[in-house]
Amino acid sequence: MSFNLDNIPSQKGKIAIVTGANSGLGKEITIGLAKKEIKVIMACRNQSKAESAKAEVLSQVNSADIEIMLLDLNSLNAVRNFAAAFGEKYDRLDLLIENAGIMIPPLSKTEDGFESQMGVNYFSHFLLANLLYPLLNKTEGARIATTSSLAHERGRIDFDNLNAEKSYSKMGAYGQSKLACLLFAYELKRRLEKAGSNVIAVSSHPGVSKTNLFTNIPAIAQLLMTPLLPIFTHSPKYAALPTLYAALGHDVKSGDYFGPTGFNGLKGKPGKVKSKPHSYDEAVAAKLWDISETLTGEKFIL
């Protein structure tokens, strides 16, 4: 079944959280949700960037119901504060879209000592889903949508070097973080079903799109890539569609994975796709889950 945002009816009354909503895919996802009359919480680290993104969304969807709430994924305390503030204000959550991410930065650590890509892309989102789960569980038809990447294909979970304790490879850490997001989505699906919860756990990847994730690619490489971009990439507007499909599609089932259906998954119409076999490794997923609970300091009670 093909996905067309125009064919999705109004979702008025629903509430969504989109992490990293101030740029790139997050902004496009926010626009898509706002078009369907969903109230969107833009969970962003930087107030002024979020304000300018909000203005841009309102210029495209002047009836958009948007609220900015600050969330710094470099800090587990900030995640806890965000979840508590949201819970005080709202009694439902229909969509948790864990979109924010960083790609191939120089080695740095988060406030809690995580390698920055694992911390921002995975551990903080694991904790966020955990803390918001009680609200999601009491909201009929709620969905948790994580964001993976084609980089998961070469990613491996190195339990002895999860946070670059021994060595650091930019791409290795990025692939590991994006594989972790996918392992989490599948493990969450299994645990939700076992617990008898109706919350849907899904994941998506955007293909390849020139967003601000590209900022850490060396200038010479960016220059060489520029003529090829139209062939191998698509705009953030189209790259956001797999996530919007995961969030709003009628035929979505827990455990589904969405991405572009064109050549090698780089671009194209959004659809259900298959991730690589190692992303379905239940033993690795269960071990990662246990370690994630320990490192974030919270049991995930389903």
PDB file of C-alpha atoms in Angstrom:
ATOM      1  CA  MET A   1       0.000   0.000   0.000  1.00  0.00           C
ATOM      2  CA  SER A   2       1.462   3.360  -0.988  1.00  0.00           C
ATOM      3  CA  PHE A   3       1.462   6.277   1.431  1.00  0.00           C
ATOM      4  CA  ASN A   4       0.090   9.686   0.528  1.00  0.00           C
ATOM      5  CA  LEU A   5      -0.072  12.307   3.259  1.00  0.00           C
ATOM      6  CA  ASP A   6      -2.929  14.060   1.459  1.00  0.00           C
ATOM      7  CA  ASN A   7      -5.109  10.975   1.930  1.00  0.00           C
ATOM      8  CA  ILE A   8      -4.671  10.873   5.717  1.00  0.00           C
ATOM      9  CA  PRO A   9      -7.726  12.359   7.466  1.00  0.00           C
ATOM     10  CA  SER A  10      -7.517  15.008  10.172  1.00  0.00           C
ATOM     11  CA  GLN A  11      -5.959  13.735  13.414  1.00  0.00           C
ATOM     12  CA  LYS A  12      -7.320  16.609  15.499  1.00  0.00           C
ATOM     13  CA  GLY A  13      -7.055  15.998  19.239  1.00  0.00           C
ATOM     14  CA  LYS A  14      -3.827  14.016  18.983  1.00  0.00           C
ATOM     15  CA  ILE A  15      -0.530  15.112  20.518  1.00  0.00           C
ATOM     16  CA  ALA A  16       2.924  14.340  19.126  1.00  0.00           C
ATOM     17  CA  ILE A  17       6.446  14.941  20.393  1.00  0.00           C
ATOM     18  CA  VAL A  18       9.138  15.349  17.721  1.00  0.00           C
ATOM     19  CA  THR A  19      12.736  15.470  18.931  1.00  0.00           C
ATOM     20  CA  GLY A  20      15.086  17.635  16.877  1.00  0.00           C
ATOM     21  CA  ALA A  21      12.112  19.426  15.312  1.00  0.00           C
ATOM     22  CA  ASN A  22      13.984  22.632  14.546  1.00  0.00           C
ATOM     23  CA  SER A  23      15.790  21.560  11.367  1.00  0.00           C
ATOM     24  CA  GLY A  24      15.967  19.109   8.489  1.00  0.00           C
ATOM     25  CA  LEU A  25      13.774  16.046   8.820  1.00  0.00           C
ATOM     26  CA  GLY A  26      12.355  17.090  12.191  1.00  0.00           C
ATOM     27  CA  LYS A  27      11.007  20.331  10.766  1.00  0.00           C
ATOM     28  CA  GLU A  28       9.457  18.526   7.775  1.00  0.00           C
ATOM     29  CA  ILE A  29       7.903  15.907  10.073  1.00  0.00           C
ATOM     30  CA  THR A  30       6.450  18.736  12.167  1.00  0.00           C
ATOM     31  CA  ILE A  31       4.948  20.348   9.053  1.00  0.00           C
ATOM     32  CA  GLY A  32       3.422  17.010   7.982  1.00  0.00           C
ATOM     33  CA  LEU A  33       1.863  16.389  11.381  1.00  0.00           C
ATOM     34  CA  ALA A  34       0.614  19.980  11.648  1.00  0.00           C
ATOM     35  CA  LYS A  35      -1.163  19.592   8.294  1.00  0.00           C
ATOM     36  CA  LYS A  36      -3.174  16.807   9.925  1.00  0.00           C
ATOM     37  CA  GLU A  37      -4.149  19.074  12.863  1.00  0.00           C
ATOM     38  CA  ILE A  38      -1.986  17.221  15.370  1.00  0.00           C
ATOM     39  CA  LYS A  39      -0.647  19.316  18.236  1.00  0.00           C
ATOM     40  CA  VAL A  40       3.139  19.084  17.931  1.00  0.00           C
ATOM     41  CA  ILE A  41       5.598  19.536  20.768  1.00  0.00           C
ATOM     42  CA  MET A  42       8.874  20.603  19.179  1.00  0.00           C
ATOM     43  CA  ALA A  43      11.452  19.093  21.534  1.00  0.00           C
ATOM     44  CA  CYS A  44      14.578  21.122  20.758  1.00  0.00           C
ATOM     45  CA  ARG A  45      17.852  22.021  22.403  1.00  0.00           C
ATOM     46  CA  ASN A  46      18.091  25.619  21.171  1.00  0.00           C
ATOM     47  CA  GLN A  47      15.231  28.053  21.847  1.00  0.00           C
ATOM     48  CA  SER A  48      16.087  30.598  19.141  1.00  0.00           C
ATOM     49  CA  LYS A  49      16.537  27.942  16.412  1.00  0.00           C
ATOM     50  CA  ALA A  50      13.272  26.362  17.523  1.00  0.00           C
ATOM     51  CA  GLU A  51      11.491  29.738  17.366  1.00  0.00           C
ATOM     52  CA  SER A  52      12.675  30.349  13.817  1.00  0.00           C
ATOM     53  CA  ALA A  53      11.656  26.809  12.778  1.00  0.00           C
ATOM     54  CA  LYS A  54       8.249  27.329  14.388  1.00  0.00           C
ATOM     55  CA  ALA A  55       7.789  30.531  12.367  1.00  0.00           C
ATOM     56  CA  GLU A  56       8.671  28.599   9.208  1.00  0.00           C
ATOM     57  CA  VAL A  57       6.140  25.863  10.036  1.00  0.00           C
ATOM     58  CA  LEU A  58       3.437  28.476  10.699  1.00  0.00           C
ATOM     59  CA  SER A  59       4.214  30.144   7.377  1.00  0.00           C
ATOM     60  CA  GLN A  60       3.380  26.848   5.648  1.00  0.00           C
ATOM     61  CA  VAL A  61       0.540  25.719   7.951  1.00  0.00           C
ATOM     62  CA  ASN A  62      -0.926  28.863   9.471  1.00  0.00           C
ATOM     63  CA  SER A  63      -3.350  26.889  11.643  1.00  0.00           C
ATOM     64  CA  ALA A  64      -0.551  24.755  13.143  1.00  0.00           C
ATOM     65  CA  ASP A  65      -0.798  24.064  16.876  1.00  0.00           C
ATOM     66  CA  ILE A  66       2.839  24.013  17.966  1.00  0.00           C
ATOM     67  CA  GLU A  67       4.631  24.324  21.275  1.00  0.00           C
ATOM     68  CA  ILE A  68       8.354  24.449  21.933  1.00  0.00           C
ATOM     69  CA  MET A  69       9.711  22.517  24.910  1.00  0.00           C
ATOM     70  CA  LEU A  70      13.444  22.495  25.526  1.00  0.00           C
ATOM     71  CA  LEU A  71      15.200  19.127  25.473  1.00  0.00           C
ATOM     72  CA  ASP A  72      18.964  18.628  25.449  1.00  0.00           C
ATOM     73  CA  LEU A  73      19.703  15.019  24.547  1.00  0.00           C
ATOM     74  CA  ASN A  74      23.278  15.451  25.786  1.00  0.00           C
ATOM     75  CA  SER A  75      21.898  15.128  29.318  1.00  0.00           C
ATOM     76  CA  LEU A  76      19.824  12.387  30.959  1.00  0.00           C
ATOM     77  CA  ASN A  77      18.753  14.944  33.581  1.00  0.00           C
ATOM     78  CA  ALA A  78      17.384  17.147  30.826  1.00  0.00           C
ATOM     79  CA  VAL A  79      15.447  14.141  29.475  1.00  0.00           C
ATOM     80  CA  ARG A  80      13.984  13.521  32.942  1.00  0.00           C
ATOM     81  CA  ASN A  81      13.036  17.193  33.321  1.00  0.00           C
ATOM     82  CA  PHE A  82      11.406  17.243  29.896  1.00  0.00           C
ATOM     83  CA  ALA A  83       9.358  14.081  30.573  1.00  0.00           C
ATOM     84  CA  ALA A  84       8.253  15.416  33.966  1.00  0.00           C
ATOM     85  CA  ALA A  85       7.237  18.797  32.488  1.00  0.00           C
ATOM     86  CA  PHE A  86       5.304  17.118  29.692  1.00  0.00           C
ATOM     87  CA  GLY A  87       3.542  14.779  32.147  1.00  0.00           C
ATOM     88  CA  GLU A  88       2.471  17.710  34.312  1.00  0.00           C
ATOM     89  CA  LYS A  89       0.881  19.471  31.368  1.00  0.00           C
ATOM     90  CA  TYR A  90      -0.628  16.661  29.281  1.00  0.00           C
ATOM     91  CA  ASP A  91      -2.569  13.501  30.051  1.00  0.00           C
ATOM     92  CA  ARG A  92      -2.070  11.793  26.696  1.00  0.00           C
ATOM     93  CA  LEU A  93       0.647  11.189  24.101  1.00  0.00           C
ATOM     94  CA  ASP A  94      -0.247   9.720  20.719  1.00  0.00           C
ATOM     95  CA  LEU A  95       3.087   9.890  18.909  1.00  0.00           C
ATOM     96  CA  LEU A  96       6.624   9.897  20.237  1.00  0.00           C
ATOM     97  CA  ILE A  97       8.860  10.538  17.232  1.00  0.00           C
ATOM     98  CA  GLU A  98      12.491  10.066  18.202  1.00  0.00           C
ATOM     99  CA  ASN A  99      14.048  11.871  15.283  1.00  0.00           C
ATOM    100  CA  ALA A 100      16.965  13.942  16.634  1.00  0.00           C
ATOM    101  CA  GLY A 101      20.436  12.758  15.830  1.00  0.00           C
ATOM    102  CA  ILE A 102      24.057  13.689  15.229  1.00  0.00           C
ATOM    103  CA  MET A 103      26.386  12.174  12.661  1.00  0.00           C
ATOM    104  CA  ILE A 104      30.157  11.625  12.623  1.00  0.00           C
ATOM    105  CA  PRO A 105      31.272  14.420  14.992  1.00  0.00           C
ATOM    106  CA  PRO A 106      34.775  14.524  16.476  1.00  0.00           C
ATOM    107  CA  LEU A 107      34.994  12.407  19.629  1.00  0.00           C
ATOM    108  CA  SER A 108      33.101  13.990  22.513  1.00  0.00           C
ATOM    109  CA  LYS A 109      31.205  12.725  25.537  1.00  0.00           C
ATOM    110  CA  THR A 110      27.776  13.667  26.857  1.00  0.00           C
ATOM    111  CA  GLU A 111      27.189  14.978  30.374  1.00  0.00           C
ATOM    112  CA  ASP A 112      26.739  11.345  31.495  1.00  0.00           C
ATOM    113  CA  GLY A 113      29.915  10.058  29.841  1.00  0.00           C
ATOM    114  CA  PHE A 114      28.334   8.466  26.764  1.00  0.00           C
ATOM    115  CA  GLU A 115      30.042   8.735  23.392  1.00  0.00           C
ATOM    116  CA  SER A 116      28.024  11.597  21.890  1.00  0.00           C
ATOM    117  CA  GLN A 117      26.405   9.655  19.035  1.00  0.00           C
ATOM    118  CA  MET A 118      25.355   6.769  21.274  1.00  0.00           C
ATOM    119  CA  GLY A 119      24.191   9.234  23.917  1.00  0.00           C
ATOM    120  CA  VAL A 120      22.149  11.571  21.719  1.00  0.00           C
ATOM    121  CA  ASN A 121      20.935   9.124  19.064  1.00  0.00           C
ATOM    122  CA  TYR A 122      20.201   6.186  21.335  1.00  0.00           C
ATOM    123  CA  PHE A 123      20.554   6.301  25.153  1.00  0.00           C
ATOM    124  CA  SER A 124      18.621   9.542  25.689  1.00  0.00           C
ATOM    125  CA  HIS A 125      15.860   8.348  23.370  1.00  0.00           C
ATOM    126  CA  PHE A 126      15.730   5.007  25.215  1.00  0.00           C
ATOM    127  CA  LEU A 127      15.204   6.895  28.475  1.00  0.00           C
ATOM    128  CA  LEU A 128      12.675   9.275  26.906  1.00  0.00           C
ATOM    129  CA  ALA A 129      10.535   6.382  25.643  1.00  0.00           C
ATOM    130  CA  ASN A 130      10.818   4.732  29.053  1.00  0.00           C
ATOM    131  CA  LEU A 131       9.682   7.818  30.991  1.00  0.00           C
ATOM    132  CA  LEU A 132       6.841   8.657  28.601  1.00  0.00           C
ATOM    133  CA  TYR A 133       5.624   5.073  28.253  1.00  0.00           C
ATOM    134  CA  PRO A 134       2.913   5.329  30.982  1.00  0.00           C
ATOM    135  CA  LEU A 135       1.250   8.186  29.045  1.00  0.00           C
ATOM    136  CA  LEU A 136       1.623   6.390  25.717  1.00  0.00           C
ATOM    137  CA  ASN A 137       0.178   3.208  27.209  1.00  0.00           C
ATOM    138  CA  LYS A 138      -3.007   4.935  28.295  1.00  0.00           C
ATOM    139  CA  THR A 139      -3.488   6.662  24.920  1.00  0.00           C
ATOM    140  CA  GLU A 140      -5.380   4.530  22.427  1.00  0.00           C
ATOM    141  CA  GLY A 141      -3.383   3.768  19.274  1.00  0.00           C
ATOM    142  CA  ALA A 142      -0.161   5.399  20.522  1.00  0.00           C
ATOM    143  CA  ARG A 143       3.053   4.866  18.563  1.00  0.00           C
ATOM    144  CA  ILE A 144       6.764   5.142  19.338  1.00  0.00           C
ATOM    145  CA  ALA A 145       8.781   5.775  16.175  1.00  0.00           C
ATOM    146  CA  THR A 146      12.567   5.546  16.337  1.00  0.00           C
ATOM    147  CA  THR A 147      14.885   6.727  13.577  1.00  0.00           C
ATOM    148  CA  SER A 148      17.520   4.433  12.148  1.00  0.00           C
ATOM    149  CA  SER A 149      19.709   4.807   9.067  1.00  0.00           C
ATOM    150  CA  LEU A 150      21.210   2.879   6.191  1.00  0.00           C
ATOM    151  CA  ALA A 151      24.345   3.042   8.375  1.00  0.00           C
ATOM    152  CA  HIS A 152      22.823   0.279  10.544  1.00  0.00           C
ATOM    153  CA  GLU A 153      23.760  -2.133   7.757  1.00  0.00           C
ATOM    154  CA  ARG A 154      27.449  -1.952   8.680  1.00  0.00           C
ATOM    155  CA  GLY A 155      26.846  -1.165  12.334  1.00  0.00           C
ATOM    156  CA  ARG A 156      27.783  -3.592  15.089  1.00  0.00           C
ATOM    157  CA  ILE A 157      27.153  -3.345  18.830  1.00  0.00           C
ATOM    158  CA  ASP A 158      30.576  -3.477  20.478  1.00  0.00           C
ATOM    159  CA  PHE A 159      29.707  -4.126  24.123  1.00  0.00           C
ATOM    160  CA  ASP A 160      33.367  -3.673  25.102  1.00  0.00           C
ATOM    161  CA  ASN A 161      33.568  -0.251  23.469  1.00  0.00           C
ATOM    162  CA  LEU A 162      30.007   1.093  23.625  1.00  0.00           C
ATOM    163  CA  ASN A 163      31.093   4.597  24.559  1.00  0.00           C
ATOM    164  CA  ALA A 164      34.455   4.806  22.824  1.00  0.00           C
ATOM    165  CA  GLU A 165      36.302   3.676  25.966  1.00  0.00           C
ATOM    166  CA  LYS A 166      38.995   1.982  23.879  1.00  0.00           C
ATOM    167  CA  SER A 167      38.901   3.531  20.418  1.00  0.00           C
ATOM    168  CA  TYR A 168      36.786   5.852  18.310  1.00  0.00           C
ATOM    169  CA  SER A 169      35.646   5.529  14.730  1.00  0.00           C
ATOM    170  CA  LYS A 170      33.213   8.259  13.687  1.00  0.00           C
ATOM    171  CA  MET A 171      31.348   6.057  11.228  1.00  0.00           C
ATOM    172  CA  GLY A 172      31.626   2.995  13.444  1.00  0.00           C
ATOM    173  CA  ALA A 173      30.009   4.830  16.359  1.00  0.00           C
ATOM    174  CA  TYR A 174      27.331   6.304  14.099  1.00  0.00           C
ATOM    175  CA  GLY A 175      26.467   2.884  12.641  1.00  0.00           C
ATOM    176  CA  GLN A 176      26.410   1.392  16.139  1.00  0.00           C
ATOM    177  CA  SER A 177      24.022   4.103  17.396  1.00  0.00           C
ATOM    178  CA  LYS A 178      21.649   3.645  14.467  1.00  0.00           C
ATOM    179  CA  LEU A 179      21.701  -0.143  14.794  1.00  0.00           C
ATOM    180  CA  ALA A 180      20.947   0.333  18.507  1.00  0.00           C
ATOM    181  CA  CYS A 181      17.836   2.383  17.616  1.00  0.00           C
ATOM    182  CA  LEU A 182      16.610  -0.455  15.405  1.00  0.00           C
ATOM    183  CA  LEU A 183      17.396  -3.223  17.895  1.00  0.00           C
ATOM    184  CA  PHE A 184      15.490  -1.157  20.477  1.00  0.00           C
ATOM    185  CA  ALA A 185      12.428  -0.785  18.234  1.00  0.00           C
ATOM    186  CA  TYR A 186      12.243  -4.535  17.597  1.00  0.00           C
ATOM    187  CA  GLU A 187      12.905  -5.471  21.227  1.00  0.00           C
ATOM    188  CA  LEU A 188      10.325  -2.913  22.367  1.00  0.00           C
ATOM    189  CA  LYS A 189       7.782  -4.472  19.995  1.00  0.00           C
ATOM    190  CA  ARG A 190       8.405  -7.923  21.492  1.00  0.00           C
ATOM    191  CA  ARG A 191       8.146  -6.645  25.082  1.00  0.00           C
ATOM    192  CA  LEU A 192       5.033  -4.556  24.409  1.00  0.00           C
ATOM    193  CA  GLU A 193       3.269  -7.575  22.937  1.00  0.00           C
ATOM    194  CA  LYS A 194       4.321  -9.762  25.845  1.00  0.00           C
ATOM    195  CA  ALA A 195       2.970  -7.140  28.273  1.00  0.00           C
ATOM    196  CA  GLY A 196      -0.343  -6.977  26.412  1.00  0.00           C
ATOM    197  CA  SER A 197       0.162  -3.296  25.540  1.00  0.00           C
ATOM    198  CA  ASN A 198      -1.432  -1.835  22.417  1.00  0.00           C
ATOM    199  CA  VAL A 199       1.367   0.700  21.913  1.00  0.00           C
ATOM    200  CA  ILE A 200       2.959   0.274  18.476  1.00  0.00           C
ATOM    201  CA  ALA A 201       6.765   0.333  18.140  1.00  0.00           C
ATOM    202  CA  VAL A 202       8.062   1.169  14.672  1.00  0.00           C
ATOM    203  CA  SER A 203      11.191   2.515  13.058  1.00  0.00           C
ATOM    204  CA  SER A 204      12.128   4.297   9.854  1.00  0.00           C
ATOM    205  CA  HIS A 205      15.108   5.645   7.963  1.00  0.00           C
ATOM    206  CA  PRO A 206      15.179   8.644   5.631  1.00  0.00           C
ATOM    207  CA  GLY A 207      17.479   7.316   2.940  1.00  0.00           C
ATOM    208  CA  VAL A 208      20.056   9.968   2.080  1.00  0.00           C
ATOM    209  CA  SER A 209      19.214  13.641   2.396  1.00  0.00           C
ATOM    210  CA  LYS A 210      21.458  16.682   2.655  1.00  0.00           C
ATOM    211  CA  THR A 211      20.504  17.989   6.085  1.00  0.00           C
ATOM    212  CA  ASN A 212      22.638  19.569   8.781  1.00  0.00           C
ATOM    213  CA  LEU A 213      23.843  16.041   9.624  1.00  0.00           C
ATOM    214  CA  PHE A 214      26.280  16.622   6.758  1.00  0.00           C
ATOM    215  CA  THR A 215      28.083  19.406   8.621  1.00  0.00           C
ATOM    216  CA  ASN A 216      30.813  17.086   9.913  1.00  0.00           C
ATOM    217  CA  ILE A 217      31.726  15.800   6.454  1.00  0.00           C
ATOM    218  CA  PRO A 218      35.022  17.431   5.344  1.00  0.00           C
ATOM    219  CA  ALA A 219      34.590  20.450   3.034  1.00  0.00           C
ATOM    220  CA  ILE A 220      36.519  18.816   0.173  1.00  0.00           C
ATOM    221  CA  ALA A 221      34.272  15.738   0.335  1.00  0.00           C
ATOM    222  CA  GLN A 222      31.161  17.969   0.344  1.00  0.00           C
ATOM    223  CA  LEU A 223      32.503  19.771  -2.725  1.00  0.00           C
ATOM    224  CA  LEU A 224      33.128  16.499  -4.558  1.00  0.00           C
ATOM    225  CA  MET A 225      29.702  15.166  -3.578  1.00  0.00           C
ATOM    226  CA  THR A 226      27.719  18.236  -4.671  1.00  0.00           C
ATOM    227  CA  PRO A 227      27.249  17.257  -8.359  1.00  0.00           C
ATOM    228  CA  LEU A 228      26.101  13.783  -7.287  1.00  0.00           C
ATOM    229  CA  LEU A 229      23.565  14.912  -4.686  1.00  0.00           C
ATOM    230  CA  PRO A 230      20.557  15.059  -7.050  1.00  0.00           C
ATOM    231  CA  ILE A 231      21.268  11.505  -8.209  1.00  0.00           C
ATOM    232  CA  PHE A 232      21.750   9.852  -4.814  1.00  0.00           C
ATOM    233  CA  THR A 233      19.783  12.024  -2.389  1.00  0.00           C
ATOM    234  CA  HIS A 234      16.343  13.534  -1.946  1.00  0.00           C
ATOM    235  CA  SER A 235      15.163  16.659  -0.168  1.00  0.00           C
ATOM    236  CA  PRO A 236      14.250  16.637   3.544  1.00  0.00           C
ATOM    237  CA  LYS A 237      10.589  16.990   2.523  1.00  0.00           C
ATOM    238  CA  TYR A 238      10.707  13.561   0.859  1.00  0.00           C
ATOM    239  CA  ALA A 239      13.164  12.072   3.350  1.00  0.00           C
ATOM    240  CA  ALA A 240      10.618  12.769   6.117  1.00  0.00           C
ATOM    241  CA  LEU A 241       7.914  10.671   4.450  1.00  0.00           C
ATOM    242  CA  PRO A 242       9.018   7.251   5.822  1.00  0.00           C
ATOM    243  CA  THR A 243       8.681   8.651   9.369  1.00  0.00           C
ATOM    244  CA  LEU A 244       5.302  10.213   8.552  1.00  0.00           C
ATOM    245  CA  TYR A 245       4.205   6.845   7.151  1.00  0.00           C
ATOM    246  CA  ALA A 246       5.337   5.139  10.385  1.00  0.00           C
ATOM    247  CA  ALA A 247       3.459   7.739  12.432  1.00  0.00           C
ATOM    248  CA  LEU A 248       0.234   8.044  10.442  1.00  0.00           C
ATOM    249  CA  GLY A 249      -0.141   5.112   8.038  1.00  0.00           C
ATOM    250  CA  HIS A 250      -3.286   2.970   8.320  1.00  0.00           C
ATOM    251  CA  ASP A 251      -1.515  -0.317   7.575  1.00  0.00           C
ATOM    252  CA  VAL A 252       1.264   0.092  10.164  1.00  0.00           C
ATOM    253  CA  LYS A 253       1.972  -2.847  12.455  1.00  0.00           C
ATOM    254  CA  SER A 254       4.290  -2.988  15.445  1.00  0.00           C
ATOM    255  CA  GLY A 255       7.773  -3.970  14.338  1.00  0.00           C
ATOM    256  CA  ASP A 256       7.440  -2.428  10.862  1.00  0.00           C
ATOM    257  CA  TYR A 257      10.402  -0.597   9.339  1.00  0.00           C
ATOM    258  CA  PHE A 258       9.920   2.147   6.755  1.00  0.00           C
ATOM    259  CA  GLY A 259      12.256   3.756   4.254  1.00  0.00           C
ATOM    260  CA  PRO A 260      12.579   4.931   0.656  1.00  0.00           C
ATOM    261  CA  THR A 261      11.860   2.148  -1.839  1.00  0.00           C
ATOM    262  CA  GLY A 262      14.157   3.367  -4.627  1.00  0.00           C
ATOM    263  CA  PHE A 263      17.625   2.087  -5.582  1.00  0.00           C
ATOM    264  CA  ASN A 264      19.461   0.746  -2.499  1.00  0.00           C
ATOM    265  CA  GLY A 265      17.037   2.621  -0.240  1.00  0.00           C
ATOM    266  CA  LEU A 266      18.791   5.922  -0.983  1.00  0.00           C
ATOM    267  CA  LYS A 267      15.669   7.779  -2.114  1.00  0.00           C
ATOM    268  CA  GLY A 268      12.203   7.133  -3.553  1.00  0.00           C
ATOM    269  CA  LYS A 269       8.645   6.626  -2.407  1.00  0.00           C
ATOM    270  CA  PRO A 270       8.199   5.591   1.227  1.00  0.00           C
ATOM    271  CA  GLY A 271       7.259   1.992   1.963  1.00  0.00           C
ATOM    272  CA  LYS A 272       7.824  -0.955   4.270  1.00  0.00           C
ATOM    273  CA  VAL A 273      11.394  -2.175   3.957  1.00  0.00           C
ATOM    274  CA  LYS A 274      13.598  -4.846   5.515  1.00  0.00           C
ATOM    275  CA  SER A 275      16.568  -4.127   7.736  1.00  0.00           C
ATOM    276  CA  LYS A 276      19.676  -6.303   7.737  1.00  0.00           C
ATOM    277  CA  PRO A 277      19.474  -9.710   9.503  1.00  0.00           C
ATOM    278  CA  HIS A 278      21.781  -8.697  12.403  1.00  0.00           C
ATOM    279  CA  SER A 279      19.211  -6.046  13.445  1.00  0.00           C
ATOM    280  CA  TYR A 280      16.832  -8.885  14.384  1.00  0.00           C
ATOM    281  CA  ASP A 281      19.320 -10.563  16.769  1.00  0.00           C
ATOM    282  CA  GLU A 282      17.217 -11.055  19.892  1.00  0.00           C
ATOM    283  CA  ALA A 283      20.145 -11.956  22.149  1.00  0.00           C
ATOM    284  CA  VAL A 284      22.027  -8.758  21.258  1.00  0.00           C
ATOM    285  CA  ALA A 285      18.824  -6.714  21.608  1.00  0.00           C
ATOM    286  CA  ALA A 286      18.060  -8.137  25.071  1.00  0.00           C
ATOM    287  CA  LYS A 287      21.629  -7.542  26.259  1.00  0.00           C
ATOM    288  CA  LEU A 288      21.578  -3.972  24.921  1.00  0.00           C
ATOM    289  CA  TRP A 289      18.238  -3.364  26.666  1.00  0.00           C
ATOM    290  CA  ASP A 290      19.615  -4.525  30.036  1.00  0.00           C
ATOM    291  CA  ILE A 291      22.747  -2.393  29.647  1.00  0.00           C
ATOM    292  CA  SER A 292      20.622   0.600  28.604  1.00  0.00           C
ATOM    293  CA  GLU A 293      18.522   0.291  31.762  1.00  0.00           C
ATOM    294  CA  THR A 294      21.681   0.147  33.859  1.00  0.00           C
ATOM    295  CA  LEU A 295      23.406   3.087  32.149  1.00  0.00           C
ATOM    296  CA  THR A 296      20.325   5.326  32.156  1.00  0.00           C
ATOM    297  CA  GLY A 297      19.499   4.367  35.737  1.00  0.00           C
ATOM    298  CA  GLU A 298      15.851   3.447  35.058  1.00  0.00           C
ATOM    299  CA  LYS A 299      14.086   0.099  34.739  1.00  0.00           C
ATOM    300  CA  PHE A 300      11.749   0.110  31.734  1.00  0.00           C
ATOM    301  CA  ILE A 301       8.526  -1.120  33.323  1.00  0.00           C
ATOM    302  CA  LEU A 302       6.030  -2.383  30.758  1.00  0.00           C
TER     303      LEU A 302
END
